[in-house]
């Protein structure tokens, strides 16, 4: 599989200890970002909204990348998100079938960009979960919950096997069947 | 013309683009409309886009996402390798590979063989022409 744009990180941080508070509470967040630097920045963004702490008076304790445990099995992912449209904030729940959570999150971002014209900075992921197939809500994912799934590939475009062999003009019209 | 080759669990397909070009794989599950989970005896199970697959006529009998050993056993039982190598598509690919891997001496031998074959055909043709005339 190609490299994912989005990586999942676990970020742990807390406010700096002060004379008034020797052991401030430690907070942990799981987020998606393209790299670790962005993940740390996003962590402070969210933490600022929840607690009275900023990067300048806080410290990062740990940042680890979280990898998919079973990238060879297909799972149904449900993603709860909050996004900003041109007229306000909305919540959404979307379902995706994929082998990894990072893949599903990437699908979500591309779908939000294409369907709703919402870009990455305007989306906040509230929650993600693997959903049991009986609990899936969207027909689009439920249609693949079939042990005897069978469908033909209707429109077959013949591609040259490498981009080097690509030509602009062809001698004859292509055969699209099979 | 109804469709004869379906995307289904157990369908054998040929990868026709990308890193695994030319490899025979088995579809073990369908992720969604565009992608399938695909497996072969000598590779890690991965997902691949249907655009990169050419379906074949061969189908093996497996359940959804079998274990690697079950898959290998099912492939042996269905005799996928022999069926593929005896099919005209499979034979063509083998010949193409052979031709691409010839060295200069082999090409020389091929040239001699072609000349010999052409000579034999022309002799027979001359005999037939004489008989017809």
Short mmCIF file of N, CA and C in Angstrom, two decimals, chain A:
data_model
loop_
_atom_site.label_atom_id
_atom_site.label_comp_id
_atom_site.label_asym_id
_atom_site.label_seq_id
_atom_site.Cartn_x
_atom_site.Cartn_y
_atom_site.Cartn_z
N UNK A 1 0.85 -1.18 0.00
CA UNK A 1 0.00 0.00 0.00
C UNK A 1 0.88 1.22 0.00
N UNK A 2 0.47 2.24 -0.68
CA UNK A 2 1.30 3.45 -0.73
C UNK A 2 1.39 4.06 0.66
N UNK A 3 2.36 4.89 0.86
CA UNK A 3 2.53 5.52 2.17
C UNK A 3 1.33 6.40 2.45
N UNK A 4 0.86 6.33 3.69
CA UNK A 4 -0.30 7.14 4.06
C UNK A 4 0.14 8.55 4.30
N UNK A 5 -0.75 9.47 3.97
CA UNK A 5 -0.44 10.85 4.27
C UNK A 5 -0.61 11.12 5.75
N UNK A 6 -1.63 10.46 6.33
CA UNK A 6 -1.93 10.75 7.72
C UNK A 6 -1.43 9.64 8.60
N UNK A 7 -0.76 10.02 9.67
CA UNK A 7 -0.29 9.08 10.66
C UNK A 7 -1.03 9.34 11.95
N UNK A 8 -1.23 8.28 12.72
CA UNK A 8 -1.89 8.44 13.99
C UNK A 8 -0.84 8.53 15.08
N UNK A 9 -0.95 9.54 15.90
CA UNK A 9 0.02 9.73 16.98
C UNK A 9 -0.69 9.75 18.31
N UNK A 10 0.01 9.27 19.33
CA UNK A 10 -0.46 9.43 20.70
C UNK A 10 0.43 10.50 21.31
N UNK A 11 -0.18 11.58 21.76
CA UNK A 11 0.60 12.70 22.30
C UNK A 11 0.24 12.86 23.76
N UNK A 12 1.24 12.97 24.60
CA UNK A 12 1.02 13.10 26.03
C UNK A 12 1.70 14.37 26.49
N UNK A 13 0.95 15.19 27.21
CA UNK A 13 1.56 16.44 27.68
C UNK A 13 0.88 16.91 28.94
N UNK A 14 1.48 17.90 29.57
CA UNK A 14 0.88 18.49 30.76
C UNK A 14 1.38 19.91 30.90
N UNK A 15 0.75 20.64 31.82
CA UNK A 15 1.24 21.98 32.13
C UNK A 15 2.54 21.85 32.89
N UNK A 16 3.33 22.90 32.86
CA UNK A 16 4.57 22.85 33.64
C UNK A 16 4.24 22.91 35.12
N UNK A 17 5.01 22.22 35.94
CA UNK A 17 4.71 22.29 37.38
C UNK A 17 5.03 23.69 37.91
N UNK A 18 4.13 24.20 38.72
CA UNK A 18 4.30 25.54 39.30
C UNK A 18 4.32 25.38 40.81
N UNK A 19 4.75 26.44 41.51
CA UNK A 19 4.71 26.35 42.98
C UNK A 19 3.31 26.05 43.49
N UNK A 20 2.27 26.52 42.74
CA UNK A 20 0.90 26.27 43.21
C UNK A 20 0.44 24.84 42.93
N UNK A 21 1.01 24.25 41.90
CA UNK A 21 0.52 22.93 41.48
C UNK A 21 1.74 22.09 41.14
N UNK A 22 2.14 21.25 42.10
CA UNK A 22 3.39 20.51 41.87
C UNK A 22 3.23 19.41 40.85
N UNK A 23 2.05 18.78 40.85
CA UNK A 23 1.85 17.64 39.94
C UNK A 23 0.63 17.91 39.08
N UNK A 24 0.81 18.67 38.00
CA UNK A 24 -0.37 18.93 37.17
C UNK A 24 -0.83 17.65 36.47
N UNK A 25 -2.11 17.67 36.10
CA UNK A 25 -2.68 16.48 35.46
C UNK A 25 -2.05 16.27 34.09
N UNK A 26 -1.87 15.01 33.76
CA UNK A 26 -1.27 14.66 32.47
C UNK A 26 -2.39 14.31 31.50
N UNK A 27 -2.29 14.84 30.29
CA UNK A 27 -3.34 14.61 29.31
C UNK A 27 -2.76 13.87 28.12
N UNK A 28 -3.59 12.96 27.60
CA UNK A 28 -3.14 12.17 26.45
C UNK A 28 -4.17 12.32 25.35
N UNK A 29 -3.68 12.46 24.12
CA UNK A 29 -4.61 12.59 23.01
C UNK A 29 -4.13 11.70 21.88
N UNK A 30 -5.10 11.19 21.14
CA UNK A 30 -4.73 10.47 19.93
C UNK A 30 -5.15 11.34 18.76
N UNK A 31 -4.21 11.68 17.90
CA UNK A 31 -4.62 12.52 16.78
C UNK A 31 -4.01 12.06 15.47
N UNK A 32 -4.50 12.67 14.39
CA UNK A 32 -3.98 12.38 13.07
C UNK A 32 -3.28 13.60 12.52
N UNK A 33 -2.08 13.39 12.03
CA UNK A 33 -1.35 14.49 11.43
C UNK A 33 -0.41 13.89 10.40
N UNK A 34 0.16 14.74 9.56
CA UNK A 34 1.06 14.20 8.55
C UNK A 34 2.43 13.92 9.13
N UNK A 35 2.81 14.64 10.17
CA UNK A 35 4.11 14.34 10.78
C UNK A 35 4.06 14.69 12.26
N UNK A 36 5.16 14.41 12.96
CA UNK A 36 5.14 14.57 14.42
C UNK A 36 5.04 16.02 14.83
N UNK A 37 5.68 16.88 14.07
CA UNK A 37 5.69 18.31 14.44
C UNK A 37 4.26 18.83 14.43
N UNK A 38 3.54 18.46 13.36
CA UNK A 38 2.16 18.91 13.26
C UNK A 38 1.30 18.30 14.35
N UNK A 39 1.64 17.07 14.72
CA UNK A 39 0.85 16.40 15.75
C UNK A 39 0.98 17.15 17.07
N UNK A 40 2.21 17.56 17.38
CA UNK A 40 2.41 18.29 18.64
C UNK A 40 1.65 19.60 18.63
N UNK A 41 1.70 20.27 17.47
CA UNK A 41 1.01 21.55 17.37
C UNK A 41 -0.49 21.37 17.55
N UNK A 42 -1.03 20.31 16.94
CA UNK A 42 -2.46 20.06 17.05
C UNK A 42 -2.84 19.72 18.48
N UNK A 43 -1.93 19.01 19.16
CA UNK A 43 -2.19 18.67 20.55
C UNK A 43 -2.39 19.94 21.36
N UNK A 44 -1.52 20.91 21.23
CA UNK A 44 -1.67 22.13 22.01
C UNK A 44 -2.92 22.89 21.60
N UNK A 45 -3.26 22.83 20.33
CA UNK A 45 -4.49 23.48 19.84
C UNK A 45 -5.70 22.94 20.58
N UNK A 46 -5.80 21.63 20.65
CA UNK A 46 -6.96 21.04 21.32
C UNK A 46 -6.92 21.24 22.82
N UNK A 47 -5.71 21.16 23.37
CA UNK A 47 -5.62 21.26 24.82
C UNK A 47 -5.96 22.67 25.29
N UNK A 48 -5.59 23.65 24.47
CA UNK A 48 -5.91 25.04 24.81
C UNK A 48 -7.41 25.23 24.89
N UNK A 49 -8.14 24.51 24.04
CA UNK A 49 -9.59 24.67 24.04
C UNK A 49 -10.21 23.98 25.24
N UNK A 50 -9.51 23.03 25.82
CA UNK A 50 -10.12 22.27 26.91
C UNK A 50 -9.64 22.71 28.28
N UNK A 51 -8.37 23.09 28.36
CA UNK A 51 -7.80 23.46 29.66
C UNK A 51 -7.05 24.76 29.52
N UNK A 52 -6.76 25.38 30.65
CA UNK A 52 -6.05 26.66 30.60
C UNK A 52 -4.55 26.37 30.58
N UNK A 53 -4.07 25.91 29.41
CA UNK A 53 -2.65 25.63 29.29
C UNK A 53 -2.25 25.88 27.86
N UNK A 54 -1.04 26.44 27.69
CA UNK A 54 -0.56 26.71 26.34
C UNK A 54 0.78 26.03 26.18
N UNK A 55 1.29 26.07 24.98
CA UNK A 55 2.60 25.45 24.74
C UNK A 55 3.67 26.13 25.56
N UNK A 56 3.51 27.43 25.78
CA UNK A 56 4.57 28.15 26.49
C UNK A 56 4.62 27.78 27.96
N UNK A 57 3.48 27.38 28.54
CA UNK A 57 3.55 26.94 29.94
C UNK A 57 3.16 25.48 30.07
N UNK A 58 3.53 24.71 29.07
CA UNK A 58 3.27 23.28 29.15
C UNK A 58 4.48 22.53 28.65
N UNK A 59 4.47 21.25 28.86
CA UNK A 59 5.58 20.44 28.34
C UNK A 59 5.02 19.17 27.71
N UNK A 60 5.71 18.74 26.66
CA UNK A 60 5.33 17.53 25.94
C UNK A 60 6.04 16.38 26.62
N UNK A 61 5.31 15.37 26.99
CA UNK A 61 5.97 14.26 27.68
C UNK A 61 6.32 13.13 26.73
N UNK A 62 5.42 12.84 25.79
CA UNK A 62 5.73 11.72 24.88
C UNK A 62 4.92 11.89 23.62
N UNK A 63 5.51 11.45 22.55
CA UNK A 63 4.74 11.37 21.29
C UNK A 63 5.16 10.08 20.60
N UNK A 64 4.19 9.23 20.35
CA UNK A 64 4.48 7.94 19.71
C UNK A 64 3.54 7.75 18.55
N UNK A 65 4.06 7.11 17.52
CA UNK A 65 3.17 6.81 16.41
C UNK A 65 2.44 5.51 16.72
N UNK A 66 1.16 5.49 16.36
CA UNK A 66 0.37 4.28 16.57
C UNK A 66 0.21 3.60 15.22
N UNK A 67 0.56 2.32 15.18
CA UNK A 67 0.46 1.56 13.94
C UNK A 67 -0.71 0.60 14.00
N UNK A 68 -1.16 0.22 12.85
CA UNK A 68 -2.30 -0.69 12.77
C UNK A 68 -1.88 -2.06 13.23
N UNK A 69 -2.75 -2.65 14.05
CA UNK A 69 -2.38 -3.95 14.59
C UNK A 69 -2.54 -5.05 13.54
N UNK A 70 -3.61 -4.98 12.74
CA UNK A 70 -3.90 -6.03 11.76
C UNK A 70 -4.14 -5.43 10.40
N UNK A 71 -3.07 -5.05 9.68
CA UNK A 71 -3.34 -4.39 8.40
C UNK A 71 -3.76 -5.34 7.29
N UNK A 72 -3.96 -6.61 7.61
CA UNK A 72 -4.34 -7.53 6.54
C UNK A 72 -5.79 -7.98 6.63
N UNK A 73 -6.56 -7.41 7.57
CA UNK A 73 -7.99 -7.76 7.62
C UNK A 73 -8.80 -6.51 7.36
N UNK A 74 -9.96 -6.71 6.77
CA UNK A 74 -10.81 -5.57 6.42
C UNK A 74 -11.71 -5.26 7.60
N UNK A 75 -11.81 -3.97 7.92
CA UNK A 75 -12.66 -3.57 9.03
C UNK A 75 -13.56 -2.44 8.58
N UNK A 76 -14.66 -2.30 9.30
CA UNK A 76 -15.55 -1.17 9.03
C UNK A 76 -15.27 -0.10 10.05
N UNK A 77 -14.85 1.06 9.58
CA UNK A 77 -14.51 2.14 10.51
C UNK A 77 -15.63 3.16 10.52
N UNK A 78 -16.02 3.58 11.73
CA UNK A 78 -16.96 4.68 11.86
C UNK A 78 -16.19 5.88 12.36
N UNK A 79 -16.37 7.01 11.72
CA UNK A 79 -15.64 8.23 12.11
C UNK A 79 -16.67 9.31 12.42
N UNK A 80 -16.54 9.84 13.64
CA UNK A 80 -17.39 10.96 14.04
C UNK A 80 -16.56 12.22 13.88
N UNK A 81 -17.08 13.19 13.14
CA UNK A 81 -16.27 14.40 12.97
C UNK A 81 -17.08 15.65 13.12
N UNK A 82 -16.36 16.74 13.33
CA UNK A 82 -16.95 18.06 13.44
C UNK A 82 -16.24 18.90 12.40
N UNK A 83 -17.01 19.52 11.50
CA UNK A 83 -16.33 20.29 10.46
C UNK A 83 -16.98 21.65 10.32
N UNK A 84 -16.19 22.53 9.74
CA UNK A 84 -16.66 23.90 9.57
C UNK A 84 -17.02 24.09 8.11
N UNK A 85 -18.27 24.38 7.86
CA UNK A 85 -18.68 24.67 6.50
C UNK A 85 -18.73 26.18 6.34
N UNK A 86 -19.18 26.62 5.18
CA UNK A 86 -19.19 28.07 4.95
C UNK A 86 -20.17 28.78 5.86
N UNK A 87 -21.12 28.02 6.41
CA UNK A 87 -22.16 28.68 7.20
C UNK A 87 -22.14 28.31 8.67
N UNK A 88 -21.24 27.43 9.09
CA UNK A 88 -21.25 27.10 10.52
C UNK A 88 -20.62 25.75 10.77
N UNK A 89 -20.69 25.31 12.00
CA UNK A 89 -20.10 24.01 12.36
C UNK A 89 -21.16 22.93 12.31
N UNK A 90 -20.76 21.75 11.85
CA UNK A 90 -21.69 20.63 11.81
C UNK A 90 -21.00 19.38 12.29
N UNK A 91 -21.79 18.44 12.81
CA UNK A 91 -21.25 17.13 13.17
C UNK A 91 -21.65 16.14 12.10
N UNK A 92 -20.81 15.11 11.98
CA UNK A 92 -21.11 14.11 10.96
C UNK A 92 -20.63 12.77 11.43
N UNK A 93 -21.28 11.74 10.93
CA UNK A 93 -20.79 10.38 11.18
C UNK A 93 -20.63 9.71 9.84
N UNK A 94 -19.44 9.18 9.58
CA UNK A 94 -19.21 8.54 8.29
C UNK A 94 -18.64 7.15 8.51
N UNK A 95 -18.93 6.28 7.57
CA UNK A 95 -18.42 4.91 7.67
C UNK A 95 -17.54 4.60 6.48
N UNK A 96 -16.47 3.85 6.74
CA UNK A 96 -15.57 3.45 5.65
C UNK A 96 -15.14 2.03 5.87
N UNK A 97 -14.94 1.34 4.76
CA UNK A 97 -14.36 0.00 4.83
C UNK A 97 -12.92 0.11 4.40
N UNK A 98 -12.01 -0.38 5.23
CA UNK A 98 -10.60 -0.31 4.86
C UNK A 98 -9.86 -1.32 5.72
N UNK A 99 -8.58 -1.53 5.36
CA UNK A 99 -7.80 -2.45 6.18
C UNK A 99 -7.14 -1.75 7.35
N UNK A 100 -6.86 -0.45 7.23
CA UNK A 100 -6.20 0.24 8.34
C UNK A 100 -6.96 1.51 8.69
N UNK A 101 -6.78 1.94 9.92
CA UNK A 101 -7.46 3.15 10.38
C UNK A 101 -6.91 4.38 9.65
N UNK A 102 -5.61 4.38 9.42
CA UNK A 102 -5.03 5.52 8.69
C UNK A 102 -5.61 5.63 7.30
N UNK A 103 -5.85 4.46 6.67
CA UNK A 103 -6.45 4.48 5.34
C UNK A 103 -7.87 5.03 5.38
N UNK A 104 -8.62 4.62 6.40
CA UNK A 104 -9.99 5.11 6.51
C UNK A 104 -10.01 6.61 6.76
N UNK A 105 -9.08 7.10 7.59
CA UNK A 105 -9.03 8.54 7.87
C UNK A 105 -8.66 9.30 6.61
N UNK A 106 -7.74 8.74 5.83
CA UNK A 106 -7.37 9.40 4.58
C UNK A 106 -8.57 9.44 3.63
N UNK A 107 -9.33 8.34 3.58
CA UNK A 107 -10.55 8.32 2.76
C UNK A 107 -11.51 9.41 3.22
N UNK A 108 -11.60 9.55 4.56
CA UNK A 108 -12.54 10.53 5.08
C UNK A 108 -12.15 11.93 4.64
N UNK A 109 -10.85 12.26 4.77
CA UNK A 109 -10.43 13.60 4.39
C UNK A 109 -10.65 13.87 2.92
N UNK A 110 -10.35 12.87 2.09
CA UNK A 110 -10.54 13.13 0.66
C UNK A 110 -12.02 13.23 0.33
N UNK A 111 -12.86 12.41 1.00
CA UNK A 111 -14.28 12.49 0.71
C UNK A 111 -14.87 13.82 1.17
N UNK A 112 -14.45 14.28 2.34
CA UNK A 112 -14.96 15.56 2.83
C UNK A 112 -14.54 16.68 1.90
N UNK A 113 -13.32 16.57 1.38
CA UNK A 113 -12.86 17.62 0.47
C UNK A 113 -13.66 17.60 -0.81
N UNK A 114 -13.98 16.40 -1.30
CA UNK A 114 -14.66 16.34 -2.59
C UNK A 114 -16.16 16.60 -2.44
N UNK A 115 -16.78 16.02 -1.41
CA UNK A 115 -18.24 16.16 -1.31
C UNK A 115 -18.65 17.48 -0.70
N UNK A 116 -17.88 17.98 0.26
CA UNK A 116 -18.33 19.17 0.98
C UNK A 116 -17.39 20.34 0.87
N UNK A 117 -16.31 20.16 0.10
CA UNK A 117 -15.33 21.23 -0.09
C UNK A 117 -14.73 21.68 1.24
N UNK A 118 -14.59 20.74 2.15
CA UNK A 118 -14.01 21.06 3.46
C UNK A 118 -12.58 20.57 3.47
N UNK A 119 -11.65 21.45 3.82
CA UNK A 119 -10.25 21.06 3.81
C UNK A 119 -9.77 20.61 5.16
N UNK A 120 -8.58 20.10 5.18
CA UNK A 120 -8.04 19.47 6.38
C UNK A 120 -8.08 20.35 7.63
N UNK A 121 -7.74 21.63 7.57
CA UNK A 121 -7.73 22.41 8.81
C UNK A 121 -9.12 22.58 9.41
N UNK A 122 -10.17 22.41 8.59
CA UNK A 122 -11.50 22.69 9.12
C UNK A 122 -12.20 21.45 9.64
N UNK A 123 -11.49 20.34 9.72
CA UNK A 123 -12.11 19.10 10.18
C UNK A 123 -11.47 18.70 11.50
N UNK A 124 -12.32 18.35 12.47
CA UNK A 124 -11.81 17.81 13.73
C UNK A 124 -12.41 16.43 13.91
N UNK A 125 -11.56 15.47 14.14
CA UNK A 125 -12.06 14.12 14.36
C UNK A 125 -12.42 13.98 15.82
N UNK A 126 -13.69 13.66 16.07
CA UNK A 126 -14.13 13.52 17.46
C UNK A 126 -13.79 12.13 17.95
N UNK A 127 -14.13 11.15 17.13
CA UNK A 127 -13.96 9.78 17.59
C UNK A 127 -13.86 8.87 16.38
N UNK A 128 -13.08 7.82 16.51
CA UNK A 128 -13.09 6.77 15.48
C UNK A 128 -13.26 5.45 16.19
N UNK A 129 -13.86 4.51 15.49
CA UNK A 129 -14.06 3.19 16.09
C UNK A 129 -14.20 2.17 14.99
N UNK A 130 -13.81 0.94 15.31
CA UNK A 130 -14.13 -0.13 14.37
C UNK A 130 -15.54 -0.60 14.72
N UNK A 131 -16.37 -0.67 13.71
CA UNK A 131 -17.78 -0.98 13.92
C UNK A 131 -18.03 -2.42 13.50
N UNK A 132 -18.73 -3.15 14.35
CA UNK A 132 -19.11 -4.52 13.99
C UNK A 132 -20.06 -4.46 12.81
N UNK A 133 -19.98 -5.42 11.93
CA UNK A 133 -20.75 -5.28 10.70
C UNK A 133 -22.25 -5.22 10.94
N UNK A 134 -22.71 -5.76 12.08
CA UNK A 134 -24.16 -5.69 12.34
C UNK A 134 -24.58 -4.29 12.73
N UNK A 135 -23.60 -3.49 13.20
CA UNK A 135 -23.97 -2.17 13.71
C UNK A 135 -23.70 -1.07 12.70
N UNK A 136 -23.35 -1.43 11.48
CA UNK A 136 -23.07 -0.40 10.49
C UNK A 136 -24.37 0.24 10.05
N UNK A 137 -24.31 1.55 9.81
CA UNK A 137 -25.52 2.26 9.47
C UNK A 137 -25.65 2.57 7.99
N UNK A 138 -24.54 2.67 7.29
CA UNK A 138 -24.62 3.15 5.93
C UNK A 138 -24.78 1.99 4.95
N UNK A 139 -25.73 2.12 4.04
CA UNK A 139 -25.94 1.05 3.06
C UNK A 139 -24.72 0.83 2.20
N UNK A 140 -23.98 1.91 1.98
CA UNK A 140 -22.81 1.82 1.13
C UNK A 140 -21.78 0.83 1.66
N UNK A 141 -21.63 0.78 3.00
CA UNK A 141 -20.70 -0.21 3.56
C UNK A 141 -21.40 -1.54 3.77
N UNK A 142 -22.72 -1.49 4.05
CA UNK A 142 -23.41 -2.75 4.33
C UNK A 142 -23.52 -3.62 3.08
N UNK A 143 -23.45 -3.01 1.90
CA UNK A 143 -23.61 -3.83 0.70
C UNK A 143 -22.42 -4.76 0.49
N UNK A 144 -21.29 -4.50 1.17
CA UNK A 144 -20.14 -5.38 1.01
C UNK A 144 -20.07 -6.43 2.09
N UNK A 145 -21.09 -6.46 2.98
CA UNK A 145 -21.10 -7.46 4.04
C UNK A 145 -21.77 -8.72 3.54
N UNK A 146 -21.15 -9.32 2.55
CA UNK A 146 -21.77 -10.46 1.92
C UNK A 146 -20.68 -11.48 1.69
N UNK A 147 -20.86 -12.68 2.26
CA UNK A 147 -19.81 -13.68 2.12
C UNK A 147 -19.67 -14.17 0.69
N UNK A 148 -20.76 -14.12 -0.07
CA UNK A 148 -20.71 -14.60 -1.45
C UNK A 148 -20.78 -13.45 -2.42
N UNK A 149 -20.00 -12.43 -2.15
CA UNK A 149 -20.10 -11.25 -3.00
C UNK A 149 -19.57 -11.58 -4.39
N UNK A 150 -20.25 -11.06 -5.37
CA UNK A 150 -19.88 -11.40 -6.75
C UNK A 150 -20.37 -10.29 -7.65
N UNK A 151 -19.46 -9.69 -8.41
CA UNK A 151 -19.90 -8.70 -9.38
C UNK A 151 -18.89 -8.65 -10.50
N UNK A 152 -19.33 -8.32 -11.70
CA UNK A 152 -18.39 -8.23 -12.79
C UNK A 152 -17.78 -6.84 -12.85
N UNK A 153 -16.61 -6.76 -13.46
CA UNK A 153 -15.99 -5.46 -13.68
C UNK A 153 -16.45 -5.00 -15.06
N UNK A 154 -17.24 -3.95 -15.07
CA UNK A 154 -18.01 -3.68 -16.28
C UNK A 154 -17.22 -2.90 -17.31
N UNK A 155 -16.41 -1.95 -16.85
CA UNK A 155 -15.72 -1.06 -17.78
C UNK A 155 -14.23 -1.27 -17.60
N UNK A 156 -13.63 -1.96 -18.53
CA UNK A 156 -12.23 -2.30 -18.35
C UNK A 156 -11.40 -1.45 -19.25
N UNK A 157 -10.65 -0.52 -18.71
CA UNK A 157 -9.77 0.29 -19.53
C UNK A 157 -8.41 -0.39 -19.56
N UNK A 158 -7.88 -0.59 -20.73
CA UNK A 158 -6.56 -1.23 -20.84
C UNK A 158 -5.51 -0.17 -20.61
N UNK A 159 -4.63 -0.41 -19.66
CA UNK A 159 -3.58 0.57 -19.36
C UNK A 159 -2.24 0.01 -19.74
N UNK A 160 -1.33 0.83 -20.22
CA UNK A 160 0.04 0.31 -20.40
C UNK A 160 0.64 0.02 -19.04
N UNK A 161 1.43 -1.03 -18.94
CA UNK A 161 1.88 -1.46 -17.61
C UNK A 161 2.85 -0.52 -16.94
N UNK A 162 3.47 0.37 -17.69
CA UNK A 162 4.28 1.38 -17.03
C UNK A 162 3.98 2.71 -17.70
N UNK A 163 4.23 3.79 -16.99
CA UNK A 163 3.90 5.09 -17.57
C UNK A 163 4.81 5.44 -18.73
N UNK A 164 5.94 4.70 -18.83
CA UNK A 164 6.86 5.00 -19.92
C UNK A 164 6.25 4.60 -21.25
N UNK A 165 5.37 3.54 -21.22
CA UNK A 165 4.82 3.04 -22.48
C UNK A 165 3.55 3.78 -22.88
N UNK A 166 3.25 4.86 -22.20
CA UNK A 166 2.02 5.59 -22.50
C UNK A 166 2.17 6.32 -23.82
N UNK A 167 1.13 6.28 -24.69
CA UNK A 167 1.17 7.06 -25.93
C UNK A 167 -0.09 7.90 -26.00
N UNK A 168 0.01 9.05 -26.68
CA UNK A 168 -1.15 9.92 -26.77
C UNK A 168 -2.16 9.40 -27.77
N UNK A 169 -1.67 8.81 -28.85
CA UNK A 169 -2.56 8.37 -29.92
C UNK A 169 -2.50 6.86 -30.04
N UNK A 170 -3.66 6.28 -30.30
CA UNK A 170 -3.71 4.83 -30.47
C UNK A 170 -4.18 4.51 -31.86
N UNK A 171 -3.79 3.34 -32.36
CA UNK A 171 -4.16 2.98 -33.73
C UNK A 171 -5.61 2.58 -33.83
N UNK A 172 -6.14 1.90 -32.79
CA UNK A 172 -7.52 1.42 -32.89
C UNK A 172 -8.25 1.72 -31.60
N UNK A 173 -9.58 1.69 -31.66
CA UNK A 173 -10.38 1.98 -30.48
C UNK A 173 -10.24 0.83 -29.48
N UNK A 174 -10.24 1.14 -28.21
CA UNK A 174 -10.00 0.07 -27.25
C UNK A 174 -11.23 -0.82 -27.05
N UNK A 175 -10.99 -2.05 -26.66
CA UNK A 175 -12.06 -2.98 -26.33
C UNK A 175 -12.27 -2.90 -24.82
N UNK A 176 -13.45 -2.42 -24.39
CA UNK A 176 -13.65 -2.16 -22.98
C UNK A 176 -14.24 -3.34 -22.24
N UNK A 177 -14.57 -4.42 -22.97
CA UNK A 177 -15.18 -5.56 -22.30
C UNK A 177 -14.07 -6.46 -21.77
N UNK A 178 -14.21 -6.83 -20.49
CA UNK A 178 -13.20 -7.70 -19.86
C UNK A 178 -11.84 -7.05 -19.85
#
